[in-house]
């Protein structure tokens, strides 16, 4: 369970909400709140996450087809626990409470919730006693995912209890006359096999929401909006090869064609062939005007002798901006800057539609005061997997669409405890290439959040190769699974795969004589080594 976020209400409803039916998820701070909105969208209904205390006026203004109250970390009886405003239940809009959302609803309507000694966490068995409208067509016995301590033991007066589980006498209830529905379990997680069906029943049969929304329709709408915003103006985009900036750039190119120029700064800290792939996709396939700057020497010159991680990051960030700025000036000062901001970034940073004009240094770090851009952010309404779908729709190559996250300072922060120089970068690039190649061949690339190598820069270890004693580099393999990089687990790569990776690295890269595996989760470790 995590602390509640500070989700703000955007000043303007997003474009998708103006042309599609919408269901709002009110966030009580639950760890799965974002996931609920994603699942609703997967059902074809546009959805946004708003704070549980969103003004009623705002809810009315949005005219959602339904409301979903999320789970939350608190007990309904805890001091300061967010209470449910009863008025939300009287707007004539169907409401589905999930976990905490259901308990808050039950409490507000005169049902009974007790703080239980025993919690119910993980998989649980649900017994449906009455199908009602919400659970119609579902089996009487099914498994579901629970994560709660407080328990509802009496449904509100006038409502019907629909199901129970071992620890929850009332695990689901409804009062269709008042448009009120509650479930104790989490339909949004994959461990509740009928979860999507339950959400669909709520959205379709109960809310009557149109199910026609999809990420591709957002693309069309965004292209129209970009044209409206930019008019005949010039646009610049810093392309990194990551999926967010790539999809954003392609959308803008579809909208305004050659008014867009992409700038790809190769700082020499990219992985093998990465720069070439970006240039090939954008310049050759999509015919996007692209300035590719080979700035390796500049970066390496400034990184000479630097070992302190934050200093390295600062130098790389500053130098990046300097190069980007030089190119912007050469392009005769474009007015608009494309950013691949995603909906999850918007939520994490407290929401809001964002000021239309910002000083660019807030985003790309340190441009001079006189260089101001107006932002073009066509992915602000999309989750990452939705942005990927748009990428596929636009014809972006698989390799770019499914690229694992790669940090801005690149391999610069993966040579640790020693100087970043050309020889070490070369070695790390080769090791990384072997790792990615083997992981892709094993079909595991997409399952991993990130997989990469770390090179302890000044460390040499002894080995014996042939009849000779060697002092070589040790390469660290780091592979993690994660949903959002906030927490991560080390990936259990098969032993035979690890063996192939290690022997290829040692055989194919002369200076490597040892390969080790990082088995630290986050927390306590971080994903990167510095
Ligand atoms: P950590 O190491 O903090 O990383 O667990 C979490 C995620 O952030 C990425 N990361 C960075 N990305 N600049 C970036 O653009 C950075 O300096 C940086 N440091 C870490 C990391 O790859 C992981 O996905």
XYZ file of C-alpha atoms in Angstrom, residues 2-527:
526
model
C 1.271 3.447 -0.771
C 0.631 6.988 0.408
C -2.075 8.961 -1.343
C -0.955 11.008 -4.302
C -1.799 14.634 -4.802
C -3.807 14.302 -8.005
C -5.080 17.685 -9.162
C -8.088 18.461 -11.259
C -7.115 19.644 -14.733
C -8.402 23.085 -15.711
C -9.943 21.725 -18.899
C -11.400 18.298 -19.589
C -9.072 16.439 -21.959
C -9.911 16.272 -25.639
C -10.963 12.630 -25.452
C -13.546 13.433 -22.773
C -15.145 16.004 -25.038
C -15.825 13.551 -27.824
C -16.322 10.267 -25.915
C -18.327 8.944 -22.997
C -16.200 9.108 -19.890
C -16.070 7.268 -16.573
C -14.190 9.001 -13.776
C -12.093 7.120 -11.243
C -11.979 8.995 -7.942
C -8.657 8.285 -6.262
C -8.633 7.440 -2.572
C -4.892 6.763 -2.759
C -4.951 3.067 -3.643
C -1.985 1.419 -5.271
C -4.126 0.232 -8.185
C -6.012 3.471 -8.938
C -4.160 4.161 -12.199
C -4.690 0.568 -13.181
C -8.474 0.945 -12.802
C -8.459 3.843 -15.277
C -6.300 1.803 -17.663
C -8.627 -1.181 -17.484
C -11.681 0.992 -18.104
C -9.943 2.378 -21.183
C -9.105 -1.160 -22.301
C -12.846 -1.811 -22.214
C -13.232 1.042 -24.709
C -14.406 3.777 -22.345
C -12.278 6.877 -21.815
C -11.319 7.299 -18.162
C -9.407 9.740 -16.002
C -8.163 9.655 -12.450
C -9.344 12.563 -10.300
C -8.851 13.165 -6.566
C -11.602 11.825 -4.279
C -12.280 15.400 -3.113
C -12.920 16.746 -6.634
C -15.593 19.471 -6.364
C -19.082 18.191 -7.104
C -19.481 20.996 -9.590
C -16.556 19.625 -11.562
C -18.075 16.143 -11.616
C -21.362 17.583 -12.887
C -19.555 19.631 -15.522
C -17.801 16.515 -16.866
C -21.096 14.643 -17.148
C -19.438 11.225 -16.724
C -21.464 8.107 -17.475
C -20.230 6.531 -14.251
C -18.006 6.984 -11.213
C -15.601 4.451 -9.753
C -14.302 4.926 -6.227
C -10.822 3.423 -5.894
C -9.230 1.501 -3.065
C -7.051 3.290 -0.545
C -4.417 2.600 2.096
C -6.374 3.840 5.125
C -8.894 2.171 7.394
C -12.263 3.917 7.121
C -11.984 4.379 10.889
C -8.484 5.914 10.868
C -8.041 9.551 11.872
C -8.242 11.708 8.784
C -9.344 8.804 6.553
C -10.907 10.291 3.424
C -14.670 10.122 3.812
C -17.060 9.746 0.950
C -19.309 12.730 0.338
C -22.821 11.319 0.169
C -23.761 13.877 -2.481
C -21.636 11.916 -4.943
C -24.121 9.081 -4.600
C -27.044 11.335 -5.416
C -25.958 12.762 -8.756
C -27.958 10.256 -10.756
C -24.694 8.718 -12.021
C -24.007 5.005 -11.330
C -21.216 4.518 -8.791
C -18.991 1.472 -8.311
C -16.956 1.348 -5.108
C -13.890 -0.893 -5.061
C -12.289 -2.050 -1.770
C -11.911 1.127 0.328
C -14.316 2.828 -2.073
C -16.958 0.204 -1.255
C -16.352 0.453 2.489
C -16.590 4.255 2.449
C -19.843 3.925 0.519
C -21.272 1.334 2.931
C -20.388 3.512 5.892
C -21.964 6.597 4.324
C -25.182 4.682 3.560
C -25.683 3.127 6.982
C -24.271 -0.355 6.377
C -21.728 -1.925 8.733
C -17.936 -2.102 8.442
C -15.708 -3.570 11.100
C -11.982 -3.285 11.608
C -10.976 -6.957 11.365
C -8.163 -8.638 13.283
C -7.326 -10.739 10.275
C -6.758 -9.135 6.900
C -7.472 -10.711 3.547
C -4.528 -10.245 1.209
C -3.970 -12.024 -2.069
C -6.048 -14.666 -3.773
C -9.416 -15.447 -2.236
C -12.439 -17.540 -3.124
C -15.630 -15.662 -3.945
C -19.053 -17.262 -3.504
C -21.798 -15.503 -5.438
C -25.113 -15.865 -3.608
C -27.189 -13.507 -5.748
C -26.032 -12.401 -9.194
C -28.005 -9.171 -9.376
C -27.161 -6.780 -12.211
C -23.460 -6.518 -11.507
C -22.465 -10.183 -11.425
C -24.974 -11.510 -13.960
C -23.627 -14.384 -16.052
C -20.655 -15.037 -13.778
C -19.930 -18.407 -12.118
C -21.127 -18.904 -8.555
C -17.596 -19.776 -7.470
C -14.595 -17.796 -8.665
C -11.264 -16.582 -7.387
C -10.527 -12.938 -6.824
C -7.765 -10.686 -5.462
C -8.238 -9.054 -2.081
C -6.173 -6.469 -0.231
C -7.972 -5.220 2.873
C -8.257 -5.404 6.636
C -11.610 -3.652 7.350
C -14.586 -5.780 6.357
C -18.178 -5.072 5.397
C -20.496 -7.347 7.350
C -23.828 -5.739 6.571
C -24.883 -4.124 3.302
C -26.605 -0.712 3.559
C -30.386 -0.771 4.165
C -32.243 -1.451 0.923
C -29.182 -2.929 -0.810
C -28.649 -6.596 -1.694
C -25.561 -8.526 -0.690
C -24.308 -10.425 -3.749
C -21.276 -12.400 -2.638
C -19.039 -13.400 0.229
C -15.521 -14.703 0.732
C -13.788 -16.432 3.639
C -13.024 -13.205 5.454
C -15.679 -10.927 3.928
C -19.329 -11.633 4.770
C -20.299 -9.012 2.182
C -17.773 -9.056 -0.672
C -20.152 -7.437 -3.189
C -23.470 -5.604 -3.004
C -25.757 -3.485 -5.122
C -28.707 -1.167 -4.955
C -29.674 -0.765 -8.622
C -32.560 1.578 -7.803
C -30.040 4.110 -6.523
C -27.316 3.162 -9.009
C -24.948 1.983 -6.285
C -22.589 -0.995 -6.588
C -19.705 -2.195 -4.457
C -17.057 -4.906 -4.596
C -14.472 -5.667 -1.950
C -12.053 -7.361 -4.347
C -9.968 -5.786 -7.098
C -11.396 -6.346 -10.599
C -8.511 -4.388 -12.143
C -5.733 -6.863 -11.322
C -5.058 -9.905 -13.473
C -5.459 -12.216 -10.485
C -9.217 -11.598 -10.570
C -10.049 -13.658 -13.681
C -13.575 -12.226 -14.100
C -12.513 -8.697 -13.205
C -12.703 -7.301 -16.726
C -16.140 -8.845 -17.230
C -17.384 -7.190 -14.054
C -16.005 -3.821 -15.154
C -17.577 -4.307 -18.571
C -20.945 -5.070 -16.997
C -20.724 -1.899 -14.978
C -19.653 0.234 -17.944
C -21.951 -1.255 -20.538
C -25.117 -2.584 -18.853
C -25.206 -0.278 -15.875
C -23.682 3.009 -17.087
C -24.676 2.554 -20.739
C -21.338 4.072 -21.736
C -20.316 4.037 -25.413
C -17.414 1.592 -25.731
C -15.823 3.110 -28.830
C -12.780 4.856 -27.369
C -9.345 3.633 -28.340
C -5.818 4.970 -28.497
C -5.970 5.292 -32.276
C -8.948 7.637 -32.050
C -6.836 9.792 -29.747
C -4.229 9.995 -32.482
C -6.748 11.462 -34.937
C -7.990 13.963 -32.386
C -4.457 14.959 -31.409
C -3.400 15.495 -35.000
C -6.311 17.903 -35.380
C -5.380 19.688 -32.145
C -1.703 19.981 -33.033
C -2.644 21.659 -36.323
C -4.860 24.048 -34.427
C -2.164 24.875 -31.862
C 0.799 25.205 -34.175
C -0.753 26.769 -37.275
C 2.091 27.555 -39.635
C 4.731 27.722 -36.841
C 8.033 25.883 -36.661
C 8.376 22.989 -34.255
C 11.433 21.302 -32.768
C 11.676 17.931 -31.053
C 14.559 16.402 -29.145
C 14.504 12.775 -30.208
C 16.087 10.257 -27.857
C 15.015 6.996 -29.454
C 12.646 6.309 -26.548
C 9.067 5.390 -27.333
C 7.509 8.546 -25.853
C 9.473 11.095 -27.830
C 9.311 8.917 -30.959
C 5.517 8.592 -30.923
C 5.069 12.275 -30.042
C 7.371 13.300 -32.909
C 5.554 11.090 -35.406
C 2.158 12.466 -34.411
C 3.429 16.009 -34.835
C 4.940 15.116 -38.178
C 1.618 13.656 -39.329
C -0.030 16.895 -38.242
C 2.315 19.556 -39.607
C 4.782 17.703 -41.829
C 8.055 19.454 -42.458
C 7.315 22.309 -40.087
C 8.812 19.849 -37.601
C 12.535 19.284 -37.252
C 13.819 16.563 -34.948
C 17.181 16.890 -33.289
C 18.955 13.715 -32.292
C 21.992 14.372 -30.118
C 24.352 11.415 -30.141
C 26.343 11.960 -26.983
C 28.404 8.837 -27.558
C 26.710 7.197 -24.585
C 24.128 5.276 -26.620
C 24.053 1.528 -27.080
C 25.355 -0.310 -30.138
C 23.661 0.778 -33.399
C 21.064 2.757 -31.469
C 21.744 6.074 -33.169
C 21.709 4.476 -36.616
C 18.334 2.853 -35.933
C 16.755 6.130 -34.874
C 18.154 7.976 -37.880
C 17.101 5.194 -40.245
C 13.537 5.103 -38.905
C 12.921 8.827 -38.857
C 14.949 10.167 -41.751
C 14.771 7.271 -44.187
C 11.434 5.611 -43.429
C 9.253 8.458 -42.217
C 11.066 11.262 -44.068
C 11.030 13.443 -40.968
C 13.514 16.334 -41.208
C 16.190 15.233 -38.772
C 19.398 16.814 -37.581
C 21.673 14.128 -36.150
C 24.522 15.638 -34.190
C 27.605 13.551 -33.496
C 28.711 15.120 -30.239
C 30.689 12.221 -28.784
C 34.012 14.058 -28.625
C 32.501 17.051 -26.826
C 30.869 14.874 -24.203
C 33.904 12.666 -23.614
C 36.168 15.685 -23.353
C 33.998 17.110 -20.591
C 33.695 13.744 -18.822
C 37.473 13.223 -18.626
C 38.526 12.301 -15.092
C 34.988 12.675 -13.678
C 33.804 9.854 -11.428
C 31.245 11.456 -9.105
C 27.776 10.313 -10.289
C 25.870 13.562 -9.851
C 28.653 15.608 -11.459
C 28.550 13.240 -14.418
C 24.787 13.626 -14.745
C 25.083 17.400 -14.519
C 27.786 17.582 -17.187
C 25.851 15.327 -19.553
C 22.635 17.306 -18.990
C 24.341 20.678 -19.534
C 26.228 19.595 -22.592
C 23.060 18.092 -24.069
C 21.267 21.395 -23.673
C 24.157 23.301 -25.179
C 24.142 21.150 -28.295
C 20.349 21.266 -28.547
C 20.360 25.033 -28.181
C 22.986 25.470 -30.905
C 20.829 23.459 -33.264
C 17.650 25.359 -32.325
C 19.385 28.635 -33.102
C 20.543 27.295 -36.477
C 16.917 26.421 -37.228
C 15.919 30.035 -36.806
C 14.289 29.745 -33.416
C 11.284 27.423 -33.585
C 8.426 28.503 -31.331
C 7.145 25.065 -30.358
C 8.831 22.185 -28.523
C 7.456 18.631 -28.649
C 7.549 16.653 -25.406
C 6.539 13.023 -24.905
C 4.825 13.686 -21.548
C 2.490 10.795 -20.666
C -0.675 10.711 -18.551
C 1.204 8.904 -15.770
C 3.741 11.799 -15.699
C 0.800 14.193 -15.447
C -0.664 12.230 -12.527
C 2.701 11.871 -10.760
C 3.421 15.560 -11.049
C 0.064 16.457 -9.521
C -2.064 16.707 -12.645
C -3.272 19.930 -14.211
C -3.187 20.727 -17.887
C 0.185 22.458 -17.529
C 0.919 26.028 -18.469
C 0.879 26.501 -22.206
C 4.201 28.308 -22.169
C 7.102 27.288 -20.013
C 10.721 28.177 -19.911
C 12.320 25.264 -21.634
C 14.813 24.690 -18.815
C 12.010 23.299 -16.679
C 11.817 20.418 -19.073
C 15.055 19.939 -20.882
C 17.281 21.428 -18.243
C 18.927 24.813 -18.438
C 18.283 26.561 -21.743
C 19.062 30.267 -21.582
C 16.283 32.561 -20.382
C 15.612 34.041 -23.786
C 14.851 30.715 -25.406
C 11.211 30.027 -24.679
C 9.064 27.370 -26.246
C 5.399 26.633 -26.226
C 4.947 22.956 -25.482
C 3.244 20.479 -27.754
C 2.390 17.381 -25.700
C 0.224 15.042 -27.758
C 0.524 12.084 -25.336
C -0.671 13.835 -22.176
C -3.879 11.799 -22.148
C -2.269 8.407 -22.726
C -0.710 5.712 -20.600
C 2.535 4.224 -21.871
C 0.970 1.070 -23.290
C -1.553 3.261 -25.118
C 1.234 5.440 -26.523
C 2.856 2.198 -27.728
C -0.378 1.245 -29.475
C -0.420 4.617 -31.213
C 3.210 3.982 -32.214
C 2.243 0.656 -33.790
C -0.674 2.366 -35.530
C 1.694 4.966 -36.980
C 4.049 2.259 -38.216
C 6.903 2.785 -35.776
C 9.304 -0.199 -35.896
C 8.834 -2.837 -33.170
C 12.312 -2.167 -31.847
C 11.416 1.440 -31.036
C 7.875 0.730 -29.856
C 8.984 -1.902 -27.347
C 12.294 -0.372 -26.326
C 12.977 -0.782 -22.628
C 13.474 2.508 -20.751
C 16.976 3.916 -21.170
C 18.248 6.757 -18.969
C 19.000 10.156 -20.512
C 22.694 10.046 -19.455
C 22.870 6.628 -21.125
C 25.893 4.420 -20.607
C 27.520 7.363 -18.819
C 25.897 6.246 -15.555
C 26.631 2.574 -16.174
C 30.399 2.932 -15.948
C 30.708 3.303 -12.211
C 33.587 4.073 -9.881
C 35.875 5.229 -12.649
C 36.196 7.548 -15.623
C 33.870 7.237 -18.608
C 36.082 6.940 -21.676
C 35.931 5.617 -25.197
C 37.601 2.293 -24.484
C 35.256 1.466 -21.594
C 32.199 2.623 -23.518
C 33.182 0.368 -26.384
C 33.523 -2.582 -24.039
C 30.250 -1.871 -22.254
C 28.461 -1.459 -25.587
C 29.742 -4.848 -26.738
C 28.717 -6.528 -23.478
C 25.298 -4.892 -23.615
C 24.869 -6.030 -27.204
C 25.508 -9.659 -26.215
C 23.064 -9.381 -23.315
C 20.257 -7.864 -25.412
C 20.873 -10.282 -28.244
C 20.587 -13.342 -25.998
C 17.586 -11.960 -24.106
C 15.764 -11.248 -27.364
C 16.604 -14.706 -28.719
C 15.192 -16.219 -25.522
C 11.977 -14.232 -26.106
C 12.315 -12.442 -22.771
C 12.946 -8.852 -23.873
C 9.375 -7.594 -23.421
C 8.910 -9.380 -20.110
C 11.722 -7.401 -18.541
C 11.357 -3.798 -17.471
C 15.050 -3.285 -18.109
C 18.072 -5.424 -18.842
C 21.539 -3.951 -19.090
C 25.191 -4.237 -18.096
C 27.159 -2.218 -15.589
C 30.920 -1.827 -15.761
C 32.783 -1.174 -12.513
C 35.243 1.218 -14.154
C 38.498 0.965 -12.222
C 38.037 -2.579 -11.011
C 40.137 -5.383 -12.511
C 39.848 -8.983 -11.446
C 42.254 -11.830 -11.941
C 41.475 -14.640 -14.326
C 43.147 -17.436 -16.167
C 42.589 -17.721 -19.880
C 44.569 -20.225 -21.888
C 47.713 -20.649 -19.829
C 47.867 -17.003 -18.952
C 46.937 -15.082 -15.910
C 44.797 -12.075 -16.870
C 43.586 -8.890 -15.248
C 40.355 -8.020 -16.922
C 37.107 -6.175 -16.470
C 34.162 -7.643 -14.593
C 30.783 -7.043 -16.226
C 27.627 -6.951 -14.111
C 24.330 -8.186 -15.522
C 21.277 -6.320 -14.240
C 17.824 -7.473 -15.316
C 14.652 -6.463 -13.499
C 10.909 -6.834 -13.712
C 8.786 -3.887 -12.675
C 5.542 -2.059 -13.458
C 6.651 1.482 -12.947
C 10.302 1.537 -11.761
C 9.178 2.572 -8.267
C 9.792 -0.981 -7.100
C 11.513 -3.761 -8.989
C 12.471 -7.381 -8.589
C 15.555 -9.017 -10.050
C 14.618 -11.213 -12.961
C 15.067 -14.959 -12.535
C 16.822 -15.505 -15.873
C 17.266 -19.191 -16.730
C 20.692 -20.608 -15.827
C 21.412 -21.833 -19.335
C 20.685 -18.361 -20.700
C 23.017 -16.816 -18.126
C 25.673 -19.311 -19.057
C 25.401 -18.439 -22.748
C 25.570 -14.727 -21.977
C 28.640 -15.101 -19.748
C 30.558 -17.303 -22.117
C 29.799 -15.085 -25.121
C 30.900 -11.979 -23.239
C 34.160 -13.553 -22.169
C 34.874 -15.107 -25.557
C 33.816 -12.187 -27.724
C 35.160 -9.296 -25.657
C 38.837 -9.625 -25.014
C 39.127 -7.433 -21.917
C 36.281 -9.165 -20.044
C 37.253 -12.100 -17.823
C 34.402 -12.193 -15.317
C 30.607 -11.840 -15.421
C 28.478 -11.380 -12.316
C 24.727 -11.162 -11.711
C 23.031 -8.488 -9.601
C 20.295 -10.110 -7.465
C 19.139 -7.027 -5.569
C 15.529 -5.916 -5.653
C 14.361 -2.294 -5.347
C 14.122 -1.396 -2.534
C 16.694 -1.720 -1.049
C 18.738 -1.325 -4.246
C 17.918 1.002 -7.121
C 17.659 -0.219 -10.691
